[in-house]
Short mmCIF file of C-alpha atoms in Angstrom, two decimals:
data_model
loop_
_atom_site.label_atom_id
_atom_site.label_comp_id
_atom_site.label_asym_id
_atom_site.label_seq_id
_atom_site.Cartn_x
_atom_site.Cartn_y
_atom_site.Cartn_z
CA MET A 1 -20.22 17.18 -22.95
CA GLN A 2 -16.55 16.32 -23.04
CA VAL A 3 -14.92 12.87 -22.65
CA HIS A 4 -13.32 12.89 -19.20
CA GLU A 5 -11.75 9.44 -18.87
CA ALA A 6 -11.54 6.53 -21.29
CA ARG A 7 -9.66 3.28 -21.62
CA GLU A 8 -8.66 1.86 -24.98
CA ASP A 9 -9.59 -1.72 -24.26
CA ILE A 10 -11.06 -4.16 -21.77
CA PRO A 11 -8.36 -5.24 -19.29
CA ASP A 12 -6.82 -8.71 -19.69
CA GLY A 13 -9.00 -11.49 -18.36
CA PHE A 14 -12.33 -9.66 -18.66
CA LEU A 15 -15.09 -10.23 -21.24
CA HIS A 16 -17.90 -7.88 -22.26
CA SER A 17 -21.15 -9.68 -21.36
CA GLY A 18 -23.74 -7.20 -22.67
CA ALA A 19 -25.51 -4.05 -21.51
CA ALA A 20 -26.07 -3.54 -17.79
CA PRO A 21 -29.72 -3.84 -16.61
CA GLN A 22 -31.16 -0.31 -16.80
CA ASP A 23 -32.65 -0.39 -13.30
CA THR A 24 -29.55 -1.63 -11.47
CA VAL A 25 -28.54 1.05 -8.95
CA LEU A 26 -24.89 2.15 -9.13
CA ASN A 27 -23.19 3.55 -6.04
CA LEU A 28 -20.90 6.18 -7.53
CA ARG A 29 -18.38 8.60 -6.12
CA LEU A 30 -17.18 11.88 -7.46
CA ALA A 31 -13.83 13.43 -6.59
CA LEU A 32 -13.68 17.21 -6.80
CA VAL A 33 -10.47 18.86 -7.98
CA GLN A 34 -8.34 19.66 -4.92
CA SER A 35 -7.43 23.30 -4.42
CA ASP A 36 -3.64 23.00 -4.07
CA PRO A 37 -2.01 19.58 -4.64
CA ALA A 38 1.32 21.26 -5.51
CA GLY A 39 1.26 23.08 -2.16
CA LEU A 40 0.58 19.80 -0.37
CA GLU A 41 3.50 18.12 -2.12
CA LYS A 42 5.83 20.98 -1.21
CA ALA A 43 4.68 20.86 2.44
CA LEU A 44 5.17 17.06 2.47
CA MET A 45 8.73 17.33 1.13
CA ASP A 46 9.58 20.18 3.53
CA VAL A 47 8.62 18.16 6.62
CA SER A 48 10.11 14.89 5.31
CA THR A 49 13.54 15.95 4.00
CA PRO A 50 16.29 15.79 6.65
CA SER A 51 18.14 18.82 5.23
CA SER A 52 15.00 21.00 5.35
CA PRO A 53 14.61 23.56 8.18
CA LEU A 54 11.02 22.31 8.55
CA TYR A 55 12.00 18.63 8.93
CA GLY A 56 9.72 16.83 11.39
CA GLN A 57 7.29 19.76 11.74
CA HIS A 58 4.32 17.71 10.58
CA LEU A 59 1.04 19.37 9.64
CA THR A 60 -2.24 19.23 11.53
CA LYS A 61 -5.41 17.74 10.11
CA GLU A 62 -6.73 21.24 9.42
CA GLU A 63 -3.54 22.41 7.68
CA VAL A 64 -3.61 19.41 5.35
CA GLU A 65 -7.32 19.84 4.59
CA LYS A 66 -6.72 23.43 3.42
CA PHE A 67 -4.58 22.07 0.54
CA VAL A 68 -7.13 19.41 -0.33
CA ALA A 69 -10.49 21.13 0.07
CA PRO A 70 -12.06 21.95 -3.30
CA SER A 71 -12.64 25.61 -4.18
CA PRO A 72 -16.10 27.07 -3.37
CA ASP A 73 -16.56 27.48 -7.15
CA SER A 74 -16.04 23.76 -7.73
CA VAL A 75 -18.45 22.82 -4.94
CA ALA A 76 -21.10 25.20 -6.29
CA ALA A 77 -20.71 24.02 -9.90
CA VAL A 78 -20.99 20.33 -9.04
CA ASN A 79 -23.89 20.88 -6.63
CA ALA A 80 -25.77 22.83 -9.32
CA TRP A 81 -25.22 19.98 -11.80
CA PHE A 82 -26.52 17.44 -9.27
CA ALA A 83 -29.53 19.60 -8.39
CA GLU A 84 -30.37 20.06 -12.08
CA ASN A 85 -30.44 16.27 -12.44
CA GLY A 86 -32.35 15.60 -9.21
CA ILE A 87 -29.37 13.85 -7.56
CA GLU A 88 -28.67 13.94 -3.84
CA ALA A 89 -25.00 13.62 -2.94
CA LYS A 90 -23.28 13.36 0.40
CA THR A 91 -19.74 14.31 1.40
CA ILE A 92 -17.63 11.31 2.42
CA SER A 93 -14.12 12.64 3.03
CA PRO A 94 -12.87 14.92 5.83
CA ALA A 95 -11.77 17.68 3.42
CA GLY A 96 -14.96 17.55 1.36
CA ASP A 97 -13.18 16.45 -1.84
CA TRP A 98 -15.19 13.21 -2.26
CA LEU A 99 -18.97 12.95 -2.75
CA SER A 100 -21.12 9.84 -3.06
CA PHE A 101 -24.42 9.39 -4.91
CA SER A 102 -26.56 6.50 -6.14
CA ILE A 103 -28.41 6.41 -9.49
CA PRO A 104 -29.74 3.66 -11.78
CA VAL A 105 -27.73 2.58 -14.83
CA SER A 106 -30.21 4.31 -17.16
CA LYS A 107 -29.59 7.66 -15.48
CA ALA A 108 -25.82 7.14 -15.20
CA ASN A 109 -25.61 6.44 -18.96
CA GLU A 110 -27.48 9.67 -19.66
CA LEU A 111 -25.73 11.84 -17.04
CA LEU A 112 -22.21 10.72 -18.03
CA ASN A 113 -22.80 9.92 -21.70
CA ALA A 114 -21.57 6.44 -20.77
CA ASP A 115 -22.28 2.87 -21.78
CA PHE A 116 -22.35 0.92 -18.52
CA SER A 117 -22.01 -2.78 -19.34
CA VAL A 118 -21.54 -6.07 -17.55
CA PHE A 119 -17.98 -7.40 -17.64
CA THR A 120 -17.14 -10.93 -16.53
CA HIS A 121 -13.78 -11.96 -15.18
CA GLN A 122 -13.18 -15.25 -16.98
CA GLU A 123 -11.18 -17.05 -14.35
CA THR A 124 -13.31 -16.24 -11.29
CA GLY A 125 -16.68 -15.71 -13.02
CA LYS A 126 -17.12 -12.46 -11.05
CA THR A 127 -19.16 -9.81 -12.84
CA SER A 128 -19.01 -6.05 -12.47
CA ILE A 129 -20.66 -3.07 -14.13
CA ARG A 130 -18.21 -0.67 -15.76
CA THR A 131 -17.95 1.67 -18.73
CA LEU A 132 -14.95 2.12 -21.05
CA ALA A 133 -15.47 5.90 -21.19
CA TYR A 134 -17.55 8.68 -19.68
CA SER A 135 -18.06 12.40 -20.22
CA ILE A 136 -18.88 15.42 -18.08
CA PRO A 137 -20.31 18.82 -19.04
CA THR A 138 -17.59 21.03 -20.50
CA ASP A 139 -18.13 23.69 -17.82
CA LEU A 140 -17.23 21.15 -15.10
CA LYS A 141 -13.70 20.63 -16.46
CA GLY A 142 -11.33 21.81 -13.76
CA HIS A 143 -13.97 21.14 -11.08
CA VAL A 144 -14.45 17.36 -11.38
CA ASP A 145 -11.39 15.17 -10.89
CA LEU A 146 -13.07 11.82 -11.60
CA VAL A 147 -16.17 9.65 -11.19
CA HIS A 148 -15.65 6.15 -9.77
CA PRO A 149 -16.12 3.24 -10.37
CA THR A 150 -16.26 3.80 -14.11
CA ILE A 151 -13.15 2.74 -16.06
CA THR A 152 -11.23 1.19 -13.15
CA PHE A 153 -11.79 -2.56 -13.10
CA PRO A 154 -11.92 -4.74 -9.99
CA ASN A 155 -8.85 -6.57 -8.85
CA PRO A 156 -10.08 -10.19 -8.92
CA PHE A 157 -6.95 -11.61 -7.34
CA ALA A 158 -6.39 -9.26 -4.45
CA ARG A 159 -3.03 -10.74 -3.64
CA LEU A 160 -2.53 -13.16 -0.78
CA PRO A 161 0.78 -14.71 0.29
CA ALA A 162 1.50 -18.28 -0.72
CA MET A 163 1.60 -20.82 2.10
CA VAL A 164 4.85 -22.55 1.19
CA ALA A 165 4.91 -25.61 3.44
CA PRO A 166 4.90 -26.64 7.07
CA PRO A 167 8.35 -26.06 8.56
CA LYS A 168 10.72 -28.95 8.06
CA ILE A 169 12.13 -28.77 11.57
CA LYS A 170 11.35 -26.74 14.66
CA PRO A 171 14.17 -24.22 14.82
CA ALA A 172 15.88 -23.74 18.16
CA VAL A 173 14.90 -20.30 19.41
CA ASN A 174 18.06 -18.66 20.62
CA VAL A 175 17.04 -15.18 21.72
CA THR A 176 20.27 -14.17 23.39
CA SER A 177 22.84 -14.90 20.70
CA ASP A 178 24.00 -12.13 18.37
CA ALA A 179 25.12 -14.60 15.75
CA VAL A 180 22.42 -15.49 13.24
CA PRO A 181 21.20 -19.02 14.11
CA ALA A 182 21.95 -21.58 11.38
CA SER A 183 18.25 -22.46 11.12
CA CYS A 184 17.55 -18.96 9.76
CA SER A 185 18.83 -19.94 6.34
CA SER A 186 15.77 -22.19 5.94
CA THR A 187 13.18 -20.71 8.33
CA ILE A 188 12.70 -17.07 9.37
CA THR A 189 11.43 -16.27 12.89
CA PRO A 190 11.47 -13.10 15.03
CA ALA A 191 14.78 -14.26 16.58
CA CYS A 192 16.30 -14.45 13.09
CA LEU A 193 15.17 -10.88 12.34
CA GLN A 194 16.59 -9.65 15.65
CA ALA A 195 19.93 -11.26 14.81
CA LEU A 196 20.00 -10.28 11.10
CA TYR A 197 18.87 -6.68 11.49
CA GLY A 198 19.87 -5.91 15.09
CA ILE A 199 16.23 -5.32 16.05
CA PRO A 200 16.03 -4.76 19.82
CA ALA A 201 13.94 -7.10 22.00
CA THR A 202 13.52 -4.44 24.69
CA PRO A 203 9.91 -3.25 25.10
CA ALA A 204 8.80 0.04 23.57
CA LYS A 205 7.87 2.73 26.09
CA VAL A 206 5.65 5.35 24.43
CA ALA A 207 1.94 4.51 24.48
CA SER A 208 0.98 7.15 21.90
CA ASN A 209 3.30 5.63 19.25
CA LYS A 210 1.08 3.30 17.20
CA LEU A 211 1.55 0.77 14.41
CA ALA A 212 -1.44 -0.02 12.18
CA VAL A 213 -1.95 -3.13 10.06
CA SER A 214 -4.63 -3.04 7.39
CA GLY A 215 -6.81 -6.05 6.67
CA PHE A 216 -8.97 -6.51 3.56
CA ILE A 217 -10.99 -9.18 1.72
CA GLU A 218 -12.30 -10.92 4.84
CA GLN A 219 -8.85 -11.65 6.25
CA PHE A 220 -9.14 -11.97 10.03
CA ALA A 221 -6.36 -11.81 12.63
CA ASN A 222 -6.64 -14.57 15.20
CA GLN A 223 -5.81 -13.89 18.89
CA ALA A 224 -5.21 -17.57 19.75
CA ASP A 225 -2.77 -17.93 16.86
CA LEU A 226 -0.92 -14.83 18.05
CA LYS A 227 -0.72 -16.25 21.58
CA THR A 228 0.71 -19.56 20.29
CA PHE A 229 3.14 -17.65 18.08
CA LEU A 230 4.39 -15.46 20.94
CA THR A 231 4.66 -18.44 23.32
CA THR A 232 6.84 -20.24 20.78
CA PHE A 233 8.86 -17.42 19.24
CA ARG A 234 8.86 -14.59 21.80
CA PRO A 235 8.92 -16.35 25.19
CA ASP A 236 10.58 -13.20 26.57
CA ILE A 237 7.33 -11.18 26.31
CA PRO A 238 3.90 -11.93 27.83
CA SER A 239 1.96 -14.33 25.59
CA SER A 240 -1.13 -12.22 26.36
CA THR A 241 0.36 -9.31 24.36
CA THR A 242 -2.22 -8.46 21.72
CA PHE A 243 -3.60 -5.84 19.34
CA THR A 244 -6.59 -3.51 19.27
CA LEU A 245 -9.23 -3.52 16.54
CA GLN A 246 -10.72 -0.78 14.37
CA THR A 247 -13.32 -1.59 11.73
CA LEU A 248 -14.94 0.17 8.78
CA ASP A 249 -17.19 -0.78 5.85
CA GLY A 250 -18.81 -3.49 7.99
CA GLY A 251 -15.42 -4.98 8.88
CA GLN A 252 -15.17 -7.49 11.70
CA ASN A 253 -12.64 -9.89 13.18
CA PRO A 254 -14.30 -13.20 14.11
CA GLN A 255 -12.11 -15.56 16.12
CA ALA A 256 -13.08 -19.09 15.01
CA ALA A 257 -9.90 -21.04 14.16
CA ASN A 258 -11.21 -21.83 10.65
CA GLU A 259 -11.65 -18.10 9.95
CA ALA A 260 -8.03 -17.22 10.73
CA GLY A 261 -6.50 -15.56 7.65
CA VAL A 262 -2.98 -16.37 6.48
CA GLU A 263 -2.31 -12.75 5.52
CA ALA A 264 -3.87 -11.18 8.61
CA ASP A 265 -2.13 -13.63 10.97
CA LEU A 266 1.20 -13.04 9.23
CA ASP A 267 0.85 -9.24 9.41
CA ILE A 268 -0.11 -9.26 13.09
CA GLN A 269 2.47 -11.86 14.17
CA TYR A 270 5.31 -9.98 12.45
CA THR A 271 4.30 -6.62 13.95
CA VAL A 272 3.29 -7.58 17.51
CA GLY A 273 6.06 -10.21 17.51
CA VAL A 274 8.78 -7.89 16.17
CA ALA A 275 7.88 -4.34 17.31
CA THR A 276 8.02 -5.37 20.97
CA GLU A 277 5.22 -3.74 23.00
CA VAL A 278 4.45 -1.10 20.35
CA PRO A 279 0.65 -0.59 20.51
CA THR A 280 -0.57 -2.33 17.35
CA VAL A 281 -3.99 -1.80 15.77
CA PHE A 282 -5.60 -4.12 13.22
CA ILE A 283 -7.88 -2.18 10.87
CA SER A 284 -10.40 -4.56 9.36
CA VAL A 285 -12.03 -3.19 6.21
CA GLY A 286 -15.25 -5.05 5.45
CA GLU A 287 -16.90 -5.95 2.19
CA GLN A 288 -19.32 -2.99 2.18
CA PHE A 289 -16.69 -0.73 0.71
CA HIS A 290 -17.78 2.41 -1.05
CA ASP A 291 -14.86 2.71 -3.38
CA GLY A 292 -15.82 0.07 -5.91
CA ALA A 293 -12.81 -1.63 -7.39
CA LEU A 294 -10.42 -0.63 -4.64
CA GLU A 295 -11.41 -3.17 -1.97
CA GLY A 296 -11.47 -0.38 0.61
CA PHE A 297 -8.06 1.22 -0.19
CA LEU A 298 -9.60 4.67 -0.42
CA ASP A 299 -12.01 4.13 2.46
CA ILE A 300 -9.23 3.23 4.91
CA ILE A 301 -7.27 6.36 3.97
CA ASN A 302 -10.30 8.64 4.39
CA PHE A 303 -10.97 6.83 7.69
CA LEU A 304 -7.44 7.57 8.94
CA LEU A 305 -7.47 11.14 7.59
CA GLY A 306 -10.58 11.70 9.71
CA GLU A 307 -8.73 10.78 12.92
CA SER A 308 -7.15 13.58 14.90
CA ALA A 309 -4.21 11.31 15.85
CA PRO A 310 -3.74 8.66 13.14
CA PRO A 311 -1.22 5.84 13.74
CA GLN A 312 2.38 6.85 12.98
CA VAL A 313 2.97 3.77 10.78
CA LEU A 314 0.60 1.90 8.44
CA THR A 315 1.59 -1.35 6.73
CA THR A 316 -0.45 -2.93 3.92
CA SER A 317 0.30 -6.22 2.22
CA TYR A 318 -2.15 -5.85 -0.64
CA GLY A 319 -1.78 -4.27 -4.05
CA GLN A 320 -2.65 -4.63 -7.71
CA ASN A 321 -1.21 -4.02 -11.14
CA GLU A 322 -1.05 -0.34 -12.03
CA ASN A 323 -2.75 -0.94 -15.39
CA THR A 324 -6.00 -2.05 -13.72
CA ILE A 325 -6.63 1.39 -12.22
CA SER A 326 -7.43 4.67 -13.95
CA ARG A 327 -4.66 7.27 -13.96
CA ALA A 328 -6.89 9.87 -12.30
CA LEU A 329 -7.85 7.48 -9.50
CA ALA A 330 -4.24 6.36 -8.98
CA ASN A 331 -3.26 10.00 -8.72
CA ASN A 332 -6.03 10.78 -6.26
CA LEU A 333 -5.09 7.85 -4.00
CA CYS A 334 -1.43 8.79 -4.20
CA ASN A 335 -2.32 12.32 -3.03
CA ALA A 336 -4.23 10.77 -0.13
CA TYR A 337 -0.97 9.05 0.93
CA ALA A 338 0.75 12.45 0.67
CA GLN A 339 -1.88 13.88 3.04
CA LEU A 340 -1.17 11.23 5.67
CA GLY A 341 2.58 11.60 5.10
CA ALA A 342 2.40 15.35 5.71
CA ARG A 343 0.75 14.55 9.04
CA GLY A 344 3.67 12.33 10.05
CA VAL A 345 2.43 8.88 9.02
CA SER A 346 4.84 6.38 7.40
CA ILE A 347 2.95 4.38 4.76
CA LEU A 348 4.49 1.06 3.71
CA PHE A 349 3.16 -1.37 1.09
CA ALA A 350 4.40 -4.74 -0.16
CA SER A 351 5.76 -4.28 -3.69
CA GLY A 352 4.14 -7.45 -5.12
CA ASP A 353 5.09 -11.05 -5.82
CA GLY A 354 5.45 -11.39 -9.59
CA GLY A 355 8.94 -9.99 -10.14
CA VAL A 356 8.79 -7.64 -13.15
CA ALA A 357 5.41 -9.22 -14.05
CA GLY A 358 3.60 -7.27 -11.32
CA SER A 359 1.58 -8.33 -8.32
CA GLN A 360 1.75 -11.99 -9.26
CA THR A 361 3.28 -14.05 -12.05
CA THR A 362 1.34 -13.52 -15.26
CA ARG A 363 1.82 -13.45 -19.04
CA CYS A 364 3.23 -10.14 -20.25
CA THR A 365 5.33 -8.61 -23.01
CA THR A 366 6.21 -5.36 -21.24
CA PHE A 367 6.91 -5.17 -17.51
CA LEU A 368 3.92 -4.55 -15.20
CA PRO A 369 4.47 -2.04 -12.41
CA THR A 370 2.29 -2.42 -9.31
CA PHE A 371 0.06 0.06 -7.48
CA PRO A 372 0.48 1.77 -5.09
CA SER A 373 4.25 1.14 -5.27
CA GLY A 374 4.44 3.51 -8.24
CA CYS A 375 3.13 6.35 -6.05
CA PRO A 376 6.09 8.53 -4.97
CA PHE A 377 4.51 9.40 -1.58
CA MET A 378 4.70 5.95 0.05
CA THR A 379 7.41 3.41 0.81
CA SER A 380 7.49 0.22 -1.25
CA VAL A 381 9.02 -2.88 0.35
CA GLY A 382 10.58 -5.69 -1.68
CA ALA A 383 11.80 -9.06 -0.42
CA THR A 384 15.03 -10.90 0.30
CA THR A 385 15.69 -14.55 1.08
CA GLY A 386 18.36 -16.63 2.83
CA VAL A 387 21.37 -15.92 5.04
CA PRO A 388 23.44 -14.15 3.82
CA GLU A 389 20.61 -12.24 2.17
CA THR A 390 20.01 -12.29 -1.56
CA SER A 391 17.06 -10.99 -3.63
CA ALA A 392 13.87 -13.02 -3.55
CA SER A 393 13.14 -13.80 -7.21
CA PHE A 394 9.44 -12.95 -6.76
CA SER A 395 10.18 -9.42 -5.43
CA SER A 396 8.23 -6.98 -7.64
CA GLY A 397 10.09 -3.92 -8.77
CA GLY A 398 10.38 -1.60 -11.70
CA PHE A 399 9.19 1.75 -12.96
CA SER A 400 5.73 3.33 -12.90
CA ASN A 401 3.94 4.20 -16.13
CA PHE A 402 1.78 6.79 -14.31
CA PHE A 403 4.10 8.62 -11.92
CA ALA A 404 7.30 10.46 -12.84
CA GLN A 405 10.52 9.83 -10.97
CA PRO A 406 10.66 12.01 -7.83
CA SER A 407 13.79 14.08 -7.30
CA TYR A 408 14.67 12.35 -4.01
CA GLN A 409 15.60 9.14 -5.89
CA ALA A 410 17.04 10.65 -9.08
CA SER A 411 20.73 10.03 -8.41
CA ALA A 412 20.20 6.54 -6.93
CA VAL A 413 18.15 5.46 -9.93
CA SER A 414 20.35 7.01 -12.59
CA GLY A 415 23.28 5.02 -11.20
CA PHE A 416 21.28 1.83 -11.68
CA LEU A 417 20.08 2.72 -15.18
CA SER A 418 23.54 3.59 -16.48
CA ALA A 419 24.89 0.28 -15.17
CA LEU A 420 21.92 -1.55 -16.74
CA GLY A 421 22.62 -0.16 -20.20
CA ASN A 422 20.28 -1.45 -22.90
CA THR A 423 19.06 -4.57 -21.10
CA ASN A 424 15.26 -4.90 -21.38
CA ALA A 425 15.10 -1.62 -23.33
CA GLY A 426 11.55 -0.75 -24.33
CA LYS A 427 10.01 -3.00 -21.66
CA PHE A 428 9.78 -0.31 -18.97
CA ASN A 429 9.48 3.44 -18.52
CA ARG A 430 12.98 4.70 -17.66
CA SER A 431 11.63 8.03 -16.40
CA GLY A 432 9.01 6.56 -14.08
CA ARG A 433 8.95 6.46 -10.27
CA ALA A 434 11.22 3.51 -9.44
CA PHE A 435 10.40 0.92 -6.76
CA PRO A 436 10.81 -0.78 -4.32
CA ASP A 437 12.52 1.61 -1.92
CA VAL A 438 13.75 -0.95 0.64
CA ALA A 439 13.45 -4.67 1.39
CA ALA A 440 13.26 -7.22 4.20
CA GLN A 441 13.07 -11.01 4.54
CA GLY A 442 10.08 -12.45 2.68
CA ASP A 443 10.67 -16.16 2.17
CA ASP A 444 10.13 -19.19 4.43
CA VAL A 445 8.70 -17.02 7.19
CA GLU A 446 7.18 -19.11 9.97
CA ILE A 447 3.69 -18.22 11.19
CA VAL A 448 0.84 -19.92 13.09
CA VAL A 449 -2.54 -20.19 11.36
CA GLY A 450 -5.55 -22.04 12.77
CA GLY A 451 -3.28 -23.47 15.47
CA GLU A 452 -0.80 -24.98 12.98
CA SER A 453 2.59 -23.58 12.07
CA GLY A 454 3.57 -23.14 8.46
CA LEU A 455 5.90 -21.17 6.22
CA VAL A 456 4.79 -18.29 4.01
CA ALA A 457 6.52 -16.32 1.29
CA GLY A 458 5.85 -12.95 -0.30
CA THR A 459 6.64 -9.25 -0.01
CA SER A 460 3.60 -9.34 2.28
CA CYS A 461 6.03 -10.67 4.92
CA SER A 462 8.55 -7.92 4.23
CA SER A 463 6.28 -4.88 4.67
CA PRO A 464 5.21 -5.59 8.29
CA ILE A 465 8.82 -6.45 9.20
CA PHE A 466 10.17 -3.14 7.86
CA ALA A 467 7.20 -1.29 9.41
CA SER A 468 8.09 -2.79 12.81
CA VAL A 469 11.63 -1.40 12.52
CA VAL A 470 10.20 2.07 11.74
CA SER A 471 7.84 1.83 14.72
CA LEU A 472 10.66 0.92 17.10
CA LEU A 473 12.70 3.88 15.81
CA ASN A 474 9.64 6.11 16.31
CA ASP A 475 9.31 4.84 19.89
CA GLN A 476 12.89 5.85 20.67
CA LEU A 477 12.43 9.19 18.89
CA ALA A 478 9.27 9.90 20.91
CA ALA A 479 11.04 8.97 24.15
CA ALA A 480 13.71 11.53 23.22
CA GLY A 481 11.04 14.19 22.56
CA LYS A 482 11.50 14.07 18.78
CA PRO A 483 8.79 13.79 16.08
CA PRO A 484 8.07 10.51 14.24
CA LEU A 485 9.81 9.74 10.93
CA GLY A 486 6.68 10.30 8.82
CA PHE A 487 7.12 9.96 5.05
CA LEU A 488 10.33 7.94 4.88
CA ASN A 489 11.68 8.17 1.34
CA PRO A 490 13.54 11.52 1.36
CA PHE A 491 15.33 10.27 4.52
CA LEU A 492 15.96 6.77 3.12
CA TYR A 493 17.51 8.06 -0.12
CA SER A 494 19.74 10.59 1.71
CA THR A 495 21.01 10.12 5.28
CA GLY A 496 19.33 6.71 5.62
CA ALA A 497 20.87 4.98 2.61
CA SER A 498 24.14 4.05 4.34
CA ALA A 499 22.18 2.61 7.29
CA LEU A 500 20.76 -0.18 5.11
CA ASN A 501 22.35 -3.52 4.14
CA ASP A 502 22.88 -3.28 0.38
CA ILE A 503 21.73 -6.46 -1.41
CA THR A 504 23.78 -7.02 -4.56
CA THR A 505 22.85 -10.53 -5.78
CA GLY A 506 19.80 -12.07 -7.43
CA SER A 507 17.13 -10.72 -9.80
CA ASN A 508 13.35 -10.63 -10.31
CA PRO A 509 12.50 -12.56 -13.52
CA GLY A 510 9.16 -12.30 -15.33
CA CYS A 511 7.61 -11.61 -18.76
CA ASN A 512 10.02 -14.18 -20.28
CA THR A 513 13.06 -12.16 -19.18
CA ASN A 514 15.52 -12.31 -16.30
CA GLY A 515 13.93 -9.13 -14.97
CA PHE A 516 16.22 -6.64 -13.27
CA PRO A 517 19.47 -7.54 -11.49
CA ALA A 518 20.23 -6.52 -7.92
CA ARG A 519 23.49 -4.60 -7.74
CA ALA A 520 25.46 -2.21 -5.53
CA GLY A 521 23.33 0.79 -4.57
CA TRP A 522 19.63 1.07 -5.35
CA ASP A 523 18.05 -1.55 -7.62
CA PRO A 524 14.44 -2.42 -8.63
CA VAL A 525 14.52 -5.74 -6.74
CA THR A 526 15.54 -4.84 -3.18
CA GLY A 527 15.60 -1.03 -3.36
CA LEU A 528 18.26 0.48 -1.11
CA GLY A 529 18.46 -2.69 1.00
CA THR A 530 17.40 -4.15 4.35
CA PRO A 531 17.44 -2.49 7.79
CA ASN A 532 20.42 -2.20 10.12
CA PHE A 533 18.84 -1.01 13.36
CA ALA A 534 21.97 0.38 15.04
CA LYS A 535 22.94 2.38 11.96
CA LEU A 536 19.36 3.61 11.45
CA ARG A 537 19.26 4.85 15.09
CA THR A 538 22.32 6.97 14.37
CA ALA A 539 20.95 8.14 11.02
CA VAL A 540 17.70 9.39 12.61
CA GLY A 541 19.73 11.33 15.18
CA LEU A 542 19.49 9.11 18.26
#
């Protein structure tokens, strides 16, 4: 046996509460080594880089699966190991790279040379069964990528946006004016975004161009709240405009007013209410998730990879600190985003709300990057505030400790680092993947929840807003017979950079420091900046 994954210590906030009961059944997953991740990455960059002759020629489901499917040798070796130990496994991903199996703690300890124990999260009292290390037979090295959940701990505070306050005054909705209404400096509405970013109010035309919003941790999107929101803030479109629902892992979307979720309502109101008439789908991931500590992150990606025509844009307003997740698992999830990107899907995530302290404000000595923003194959969205726009101080940004800096951002980031000099030296990984990539308004955003209006703040506002801009560009591209934008970053850091409003003021304090400063060009607070729709249209070739 050979140690496969280990963590040096118990993550902050968790206590070891003794051995796990021997007869407790663990639902485990095993990821097989994928046959050609380097080939997948090359294919992704080829179809996503504007200067490439293959730009926009996205891959089919089958083409992507060829890169991901494990080798027959790996499948045979792992199946033989399972058979030897009397374990039945079933395949749970379209390419066959993920298997699931259930065994009691006693058997898991023996099979994986592990010490599964109960860990208690002090603040919430939630318990989970994990091990700090596990081993696999030496002859399975190179065949097994990882077993989960083992050393990845749950994310007890799956991040939700803060409800700031009820709006101080009802802003006058002035849909026709090009000037930004004065009220936008204290309250953001769809009309403010149309004025600030030049987002068109004209309805989208292409029915096959979809925008997906993911919902986790029992956050439900309320139809009545959406109707009230549209009646108030988008009187120019039918108040009956709504979204479709997809569910997995026992997900649902009950409609009682007291079950309306702040996050889900926000995400739906700022997609349906901004990406005018783009078909929007709410994907509700239930609590019966099979991916342990990930709250359904992996399940939703496998779910979308299984669709022959996945939505062209996916926005997610949830995340966690990178240090809570094992490196192998982070890598595997990141490759799953690359698979969707190669198929032409734009994946956007909120960068987090703790400034340099990660997904939310916390004690720290070194800066805490967030996941999945550190993954180079997705687009991380930070936040701005006010008119004229400045950085929101909570906007998470920084440098991954797991993922190296991708070449598409090298020159943008080196410009920032040389201007930064020695500030905060030693508190972050200068050679890591830098985030966020872009930003949008994320403070004092007005929504309707449970029939009442209120203001919310967080990068969880910014991601759906930027995703709506991408969806509207995709609609116009589709109408012109062109492919969707797909994985955005190589475009954003090249031809797209000058089509963004550069934010040069503010910073993102945390960990007893001032964090990083925003400055001209890319910075780890607002990325390359906020959208300018007219310039982006030109940059994408319309």
